[in-house]
Structure formats: C-alpha cells, structure tokens
GROMACS .gro file of C-alpha atoms in nm:
model
  245
    1LEU     CA    1   1.469  -0.585  -0.460
    2VAL     CA    2   1.776  -0.460  -0.648
    3PRO     CA    3   1.599  -0.486  -0.988
    4PHE     CA    4   1.312  -0.282  -0.846
    5PHE     CA    5   1.536   0.007  -0.743
    6LYS     CA    6   1.732  -0.007  -1.069
    7THR     CA    7   1.418   0.006  -1.284
    8VAL     CA    8   1.273   0.289  -1.074
    9ALA     CA    9   1.590   0.491  -1.138
   10LEU     CA   10   1.574   0.401  -1.507
   11TYR     CA   11   1.211   0.511  -1.529
   12PHE     CA   12   1.285   0.852  -1.378
   13ALA     CA   13   1.593   0.897  -1.597
   14VAL     CA   14   1.437   0.794  -1.928
   15ALA     CA   15   1.058   0.773  -1.927
   16VAL     CA   16   0.918   1.067  -1.727
   17GLY     CA   17   0.787   1.336  -1.959
   18ARG     CA   18   0.812   1.129  -2.277
   19PRO     CA   19   0.509   1.110  -2.509
   20PRO     CA   20   0.295   0.794  -2.481
   21SER     CA   21   0.464   0.493  -2.639
   22TRP     CA   22   0.552   0.137  -2.556
   23LEU     CA   23   0.895   0.227  -2.412
   24PRO     CA   24   0.761   0.451  -2.131
   25CYS     CA   25   0.488   0.193  -2.076
   26LEU     CA   26   0.743  -0.085  -2.029
   27LEU     CA   27   0.970   0.120  -1.805
   28LYS     CA   28   0.674   0.230  -1.594
   29CYS     CA   29   0.552  -0.127  -1.537
   30LEU     CA   30   0.888  -0.294  -1.472
   31PRO     CA   31   0.936  -0.183  -1.107
   32VAL     CA   32   0.597  -0.318  -0.999
   33ALA     CA   33   0.657  -0.635  -1.203
   34PHE     CA   34   0.982  -0.694  -1.013
   35LEU     CA   35   0.796  -0.647  -0.685
   36GLY     CA   36   0.568  -0.926  -0.804
   37VAL     CA   37   0.875  -1.142  -0.866
   38PHE     CA   38   0.990  -1.061  -0.512
   39VAL     CA   39   0.657  -1.183  -0.372
   40VAL     CA   40   0.677  -1.504  -0.575
   41LEU     CA   41   1.037  -1.574  -0.470
   42HIS     CA   42   0.947  -1.522  -0.107
   43GLY     CA   43   0.708  -1.817  -0.132
   44ILE     CA   44   0.364  -1.865  -0.277
   45SER     CA   45   0.125  -2.147  -0.366
   46LEU     CA   46  -0.222  -2.174  -0.513
   47GLY     CA   47  -0.388  -2.388  -0.251
   48GLN     CA   48  -0.230  -2.336   0.090
   49GLU     CA   49  -0.405  -2.096   0.325
   50ARG     CA   50  -0.076  -1.970   0.468
   51HIS     CA   51   0.000  -1.811   0.129
   52SER     CA   52  -0.338  -1.639   0.089
   53TYR     CA   53  -0.193  -1.300   0.191
   54SER     CA   54   0.088  -1.325  -0.064
   55ARG     CA   55  -0.150  -1.438  -0.338
   56ARG     CA   56  -0.376  -1.137  -0.287
   57VAL     CA   57  -0.084  -0.895  -0.279
   58LEU     CA   58   0.056  -1.054  -0.596
   59LEU     CA   59  -0.280  -1.020  -0.771
   60GLY     CA   60  -0.295  -0.656  -0.662
   61LEU     CA   61   0.051  -0.595  -0.808
   62CYS     CA   62  -0.048  -0.761  -1.137
   63LEU     CA   63  -0.360  -0.544  -1.163
   64SER     CA   64  -0.147  -0.239  -1.080
   65CYS     CA   65   0.078  -0.326  -1.375
   66VAL     CA   66  -0.229  -0.331  -1.599
   67GLY     CA   67  -0.337   0.006  -1.460
   68ASP     CA   68   0.012   0.150  -1.509
   69ALA     CA   69   0.013   0.044  -1.873
   70LEU     CA   70  -0.333   0.184  -1.944
   71LEU     CA   71  -0.264   0.520  -1.779
   72VAL     CA   72   0.023   0.588  -2.018
   73TRP     CA   73  -0.233   0.679  -2.284
   74PRO     CA   74  -0.510   0.940  -2.232
   75TRP     CA   75  -0.780   0.701  -2.356
   76GLY     CA   76  -0.683   0.451  -2.087
   77PHE     CA   77  -0.772   0.667  -1.787
   78LEU     CA   78  -1.106   0.504  -1.702
   79PRO     CA   79  -1.000   0.140  -1.758
   80GLY     CA   80  -0.675   0.215  -1.576
   81MET     CA   81  -0.867   0.355  -1.281
   82ALA     CA   82  -1.085   0.042  -1.282
   83ALA     CA   83  -0.774  -0.179  -1.277
   84PHE     CA   84  -0.637   0.011  -0.978
   85ALA     CA   85  -0.973  -0.013  -0.801
   86LEU     CA   86  -0.953  -0.392  -0.838
   87ALA     CA   87  -0.593  -0.381  -0.710
   88HIS     CA   88  -0.710  -0.193  -0.401
   89ALA     CA   89  -0.981  -0.455  -0.350
   90CYS     CA   90  -0.711  -0.725  -0.355
   91TYR     CA   91  -0.500  -0.536  -0.103
   92THR     CA   92  -0.806  -0.485   0.116
   93ALA     CA   93  -0.878  -0.859   0.104
   94ALA     CA   94  -0.516  -0.928   0.200
   95PHE     CA   95  -0.522  -0.685   0.493
   96GLY     CA   96  -0.845  -0.837   0.628
   97LEU     CA   97  -1.116  -0.694   0.852
   98GLN     CA   98  -0.963  -0.763   1.193
   99PRO     CA   99  -0.908  -0.562   1.402
  100LEU     CA  100  -1.194  -0.341   1.282
  101ARG     CA  101  -1.070  -0.002   1.414
  102PRO     CA  102  -1.388   0.198   1.336
  103TRP     CA  103  -1.218   0.527   1.427
  104ALA     CA  104  -0.972   0.476   1.141
  105GLY     CA  105  -1.259   0.390   0.908
  106ALA     CA  106  -1.445   0.707   1.005
  107ALA     CA  107  -1.134   0.917   0.942
  108CYS     CA  108  -1.080   0.759   0.600
  109ALA     CA  109  -1.447   0.806   0.507
  110THR     CA  110  -1.423   1.173   0.602
  111LEU     CA  111  -1.114   1.219   0.386
  112ALA     CA  112  -1.280   1.041   0.093
  113ALA     CA  113  -1.587   1.268   0.119
  114ALA     CA  114  -1.369   1.579   0.143
  115ALA     CA  115  -1.167   1.474  -0.163
  116ALA     CA  116  -1.483   1.407  -0.363
  117ALA     CA  117  -1.628   1.747  -0.269
  118LEU     CA  118  -1.304   1.921  -0.366
  119LEU     CA  119  -1.271   1.747  -0.702
  120LEU     CA  120  -1.638   1.740  -0.803
  121PRO     CA  121  -1.645   2.085  -0.973
  122GLY     CA  122  -1.366   1.974  -1.209
  123LEU     CA  123  -1.525   1.643  -1.306
  124TRP     CA  124  -1.744   1.577  -1.608
  125GLY     CA  125  -1.939   1.293  -1.765
  126VAL     CA  126  -1.879   0.950  -1.621
  127LEU     CA  127  -1.599   1.086  -1.402
  128VAL     CA  128  -1.861   1.253  -1.179
  129TRP     CA  129  -1.939   0.917  -1.022
  130ALA     CA  130  -1.630   0.715  -1.119
  131VAL     CA  131  -1.379   0.929  -0.928
  132PRO     CA  132  -1.578   0.937  -0.599
  133CYS     CA  133  -1.632   0.560  -0.623
  134TYR     CA  134  -1.261   0.507  -0.678
  135SER     CA  135  -1.182   0.735  -0.383
  136LEU     CA  136  -1.408   0.526  -0.162
  137VAL     CA  137  -1.239   0.199  -0.267
  138LEU     CA  138  -0.897   0.356  -0.212
  139MET     CA  139  -0.979   0.484   0.135
  140VAL     CA  140  -1.123   0.147   0.239
  141MET     CA  141  -0.785  -0.002   0.148
  142VAL     CA  142  -0.610   0.269   0.350
  143TRP     CA  143  -0.840   0.201   0.646
  144ARG     CA  144  -0.755  -0.168   0.646
  145GLY     CA  145  -0.384  -0.101   0.599
  146VAL     CA  146  -0.376   0.140   0.894
  147SER     CA  147  -0.581  -0.100   1.106
  148ARG     CA  148  -0.319  -0.376   1.069
  149VAL     CA  149  -0.066  -0.187   1.278
  150ARG     CA  150  -0.043  -0.312   1.635
  151LEU     CA  151   0.198  -0.107   1.840
  152PHE     CA  152   0.197  -0.331   2.144
  153GLY     CA  153   0.207  -0.705   2.204
  154ASP     CA  154   0.352  -1.001   2.020
  155LEU     CA  155   0.181  -0.917   1.690
  156TRP     CA  156   0.379  -0.598   1.625
  157THR     CA  157   0.610  -0.627   1.324
  158TRP     CA  158   0.783  -0.383   1.095
  159THR     CA  159   0.612  -0.543   0.796
  160ARG     CA  160   0.267  -0.447   0.929
  161LEU     CA  161   0.400  -0.093   0.952
  162CYS     CA  162   0.519  -0.125   0.591
  163SER     CA  163   0.169  -0.214   0.471
  164CYS     CA  164   0.029   0.083   0.664
  165ILE     CA  165   0.283   0.326   0.519
  166GLY     CA  166   0.231   0.178   0.172
  167ALA     CA  167  -0.145   0.225   0.191
  168VAL     CA  168  -0.111   0.585   0.310
  169LEU     CA  169   0.146   0.668   0.041
  170PHE     CA  170  -0.088   0.522  -0.221
  171ALA     CA  171  -0.354   0.770  -0.112
  172VAL     CA  172  -0.101   1.054  -0.116
  173SER     CA  173   0.012   0.964  -0.468
  174ASP     CA  174  -0.345   0.941  -0.600
  175ALA     CA  175  -0.439   1.265  -0.426
  176MET     CA  176  -0.155   1.451  -0.599
  177LEU     CA  177  -0.251   1.296  -0.932
  178ALA     CA  178  -0.618   1.392  -0.890
  179LEU     CA  179  -0.537   1.749  -0.786
  180ASP     CA  180  -0.310   1.787  -1.087
  181ALA     CA  181  -0.571   1.644  -1.326
  182PHE     CA  182  -0.897   1.791  -1.197
  183TYR     CA  183  -0.827   2.083  -0.964
  184LEU     CA  184  -0.511   2.278  -1.045
  185SER     CA  185  -0.507   2.499  -1.352
  186ALA     CA  186  -0.137   2.432  -1.418
  187SER     CA  187   0.082   2.139  -1.325
  188PRO     CA  188   0.352   2.224  -1.069
  189ALA     CA  189   0.712   2.154  -1.158
  190TYR     CA  190   0.812   1.793  -1.095
  191ALA     CA  191   0.451   1.700  -1.011
  192ARG     CA  192   0.485   1.378  -1.211
  193HIS     CA  193   0.804   1.289  -1.025
  194ALA     CA  194   0.632   1.332  -0.688
  195VAL     CA  195   0.333   1.124  -0.795
  196MET     CA  196   0.543   0.835  -0.923
  197PHE     CA  197   0.794   0.845  -0.635
  198THR     CA  198   0.519   0.809  -0.374
  199TYR     CA  199   0.346   0.548  -0.590
  200TYR     CA  200   0.652   0.324  -0.615
  201ALA     CA  201   0.722   0.370  -0.244
  202ALA     CA  202   0.363   0.266  -0.171
  203GLN     CA  203   0.389  -0.050  -0.378
  204LEU     CA  204   0.723  -0.133  -0.216
  205GLY     CA  205   0.573  -0.103   0.132
  206ILE     CA  206   0.281  -0.329   0.044
  207ALA     CA  207   0.509  -0.586  -0.122
  208LEU     CA  208   0.743  -0.594   0.180
  209SER     CA  209   0.449  -0.680   0.404
  210VAL     CA  210   0.453  -1.039   0.270
  211VAL     CA  211   0.787  -1.110   0.439
  212ASP     CA  212   0.639  -1.253   0.760
  213SER     CA  213   0.278  -1.295   0.651
  214ARG     CA  214   0.280  -1.671   0.711
  215THR     CA  215   0.423  -1.637   1.061
  216MET     CA  216   0.183  -1.359   1.155
  217ALA     CA  217  -0.114  -1.556   1.026
  218ALA     CA  218  -0.020  -1.844   1.256
  219LEU     CA  219   0.028  -1.608   1.552
  220SER     CA  220  -0.305  -1.437   1.487
  221VAL     CA  221  -0.488  -1.770   1.484
  222ALA     CA  222  -0.311  -1.878   1.801
  223SER     CA  223  -0.388  -1.553   1.983
  224GLU     CA  224  -0.755  -1.555   1.887
  225ALA     CA  225  -0.819  -1.926   1.954
  226PRO     CA  226  -0.992  -2.011   2.284
  227CYS     CA  227  -0.761  -2.142   2.549
  228ARG     CA  228  -0.808  -2.511   2.602
  229SER     CA  229  -0.543  -2.580   2.859
  230ALA     CA  230  -0.629  -2.687   3.210
  231ALA     CA  231  -0.478  -2.368   3.351
  232CYS     CA  232  -0.710  -2.146   3.143
  233CYS     CA  233  -1.027  -2.356   3.171
  234PRO     CA  234  -1.156  -2.376   3.529
  235GLY     CA  235  -1.387  -2.664   3.443
  236ALA     CA  236  -1.119  -2.879   3.296
  237GLN     CA  237  -1.007  -3.179   3.492
  238THR     CA  238  -0.639  -3.219   3.556
  239PRO     CA  239  -0.520  -3.578   3.525
  240PRO     CA  240  -0.358  -3.719   3.839
  241PRO     CA  241   0.021  -3.710   3.838
  242ARG     CA  242   0.194  -4.029   3.737
  243LEU     CA  243   0.368  -4.173   4.041
  244ARG     CA  244   0.717  -4.300   4.009
  245GLN     CA  245   0.711  -4.677   4.031
   0.00000   0.00000   0.00000
C-alpha cells in the first residue's frame, strides 16, 4: 500500500488544478492502479470460486481507472460516468445480496431520490436521465456495502467494515462532485481536494476488504449450510460405540 499513499500525495501536490493533459491523467489513475496491484498480490485466480470476490473488486478498480482517465477531459464526463457505473456494478456483485437488509435498501433509495430531485433543475439533455440512473446504481452499491457489516457473531471482521466505509465514502465523494457541477453557482475552495480525498479513501476501503475474503466466504458457507451432525439432526441414528476388545 506504500505506492498507493505516495502516488496520492504526488497527485495532490502536482496534478490538482492543472489543465487537462496526460500527466494529470496518469497521476490521477496511479493510486487506484496500485490498489489493483495490491489485490492481485494478495491472491487471485481466474477459475477458483474462493477468489471471486477479489476478481470482482479488481475489475471494479480497473473500470474506475478508466473512469478516472475519462473524467480528466470535459468531453469524457458521460463515458466516465458509465465506466464508474460499471465499477459500482462489479462492487455490488462482490458484496452480494445476503444478508438482504431491506431497511438499508430503503434508506439508500430515499437518498438517491432526494439527490435526483435536488440535482434535476441543473441537469440538461441526456444528463436528465443519466445522472439519476447513475445515482441509483451508486446507492445500490452503498446498500450492499452497508449490508455486509455484521456487528455480532463470528462473521464480524474489520474488512467488512472497510467495504462499508468505502461504499459510503464513494457516495459522499460523488455527492460533492455532483453538487459542485450541477447545483452550486461557484465552486468552494478546495472542493476538488475534498472530492478526491474521499474518493481515494473509498477505493482504499473497498480494496482492503479483499484481505480475508476467502476465509469469510468459507465461514459464510459453513454458517448457512444445514447441520448434518447427529447432535443437530434428531432423526439421525448414532452408531453404537466401539467396545474395547
């Protein structure tokens, strides 16, 4: 993770506020690229099910790099937003649908609707439907990230909390970006710094969640599998004890 923190510092020192060019583009993408390297070094394969979480997170990071590069230029806003929507879909697939936590889904849907209503007067053209659709995809990802947290029992881990915090910070970063672009008449001082700081923190949290993904997948399967032991199954027959000869 040291290269990630170094390139984040380099981006803030050199690239923030510079006109669009390949240098700011490279410096903007490098931190997320190094998070992808971190995921790969932690362990990944193409076929094994135990690495499915890491594969989806890695794909989300790669798509985020594409989105970062496109958003450097004004013409790349729509394709960049599409790339990030696909990244959120990958993160959502990694987080899974269990446990469902409908109360968290309802809260995220309410926030997405409120954000769309707030931003709608400042939208035009294709953005009128593209931004609300993106907000919905984003909040679904937040819902699934929040739902992963289990505060009690054997399945609690700090990495699940990292994915939750990462998902929430992603929404905070995008909310600040959207308010600056479509709602506020003038950009506040250091608005770009706040957007990018929360964005990199979000990606870091999601990347860290791969640390024990294989172990937690095994524990989840074990906890959800029906008990087949004689102690848990009243109908099971217990074999007679072997007598000492």
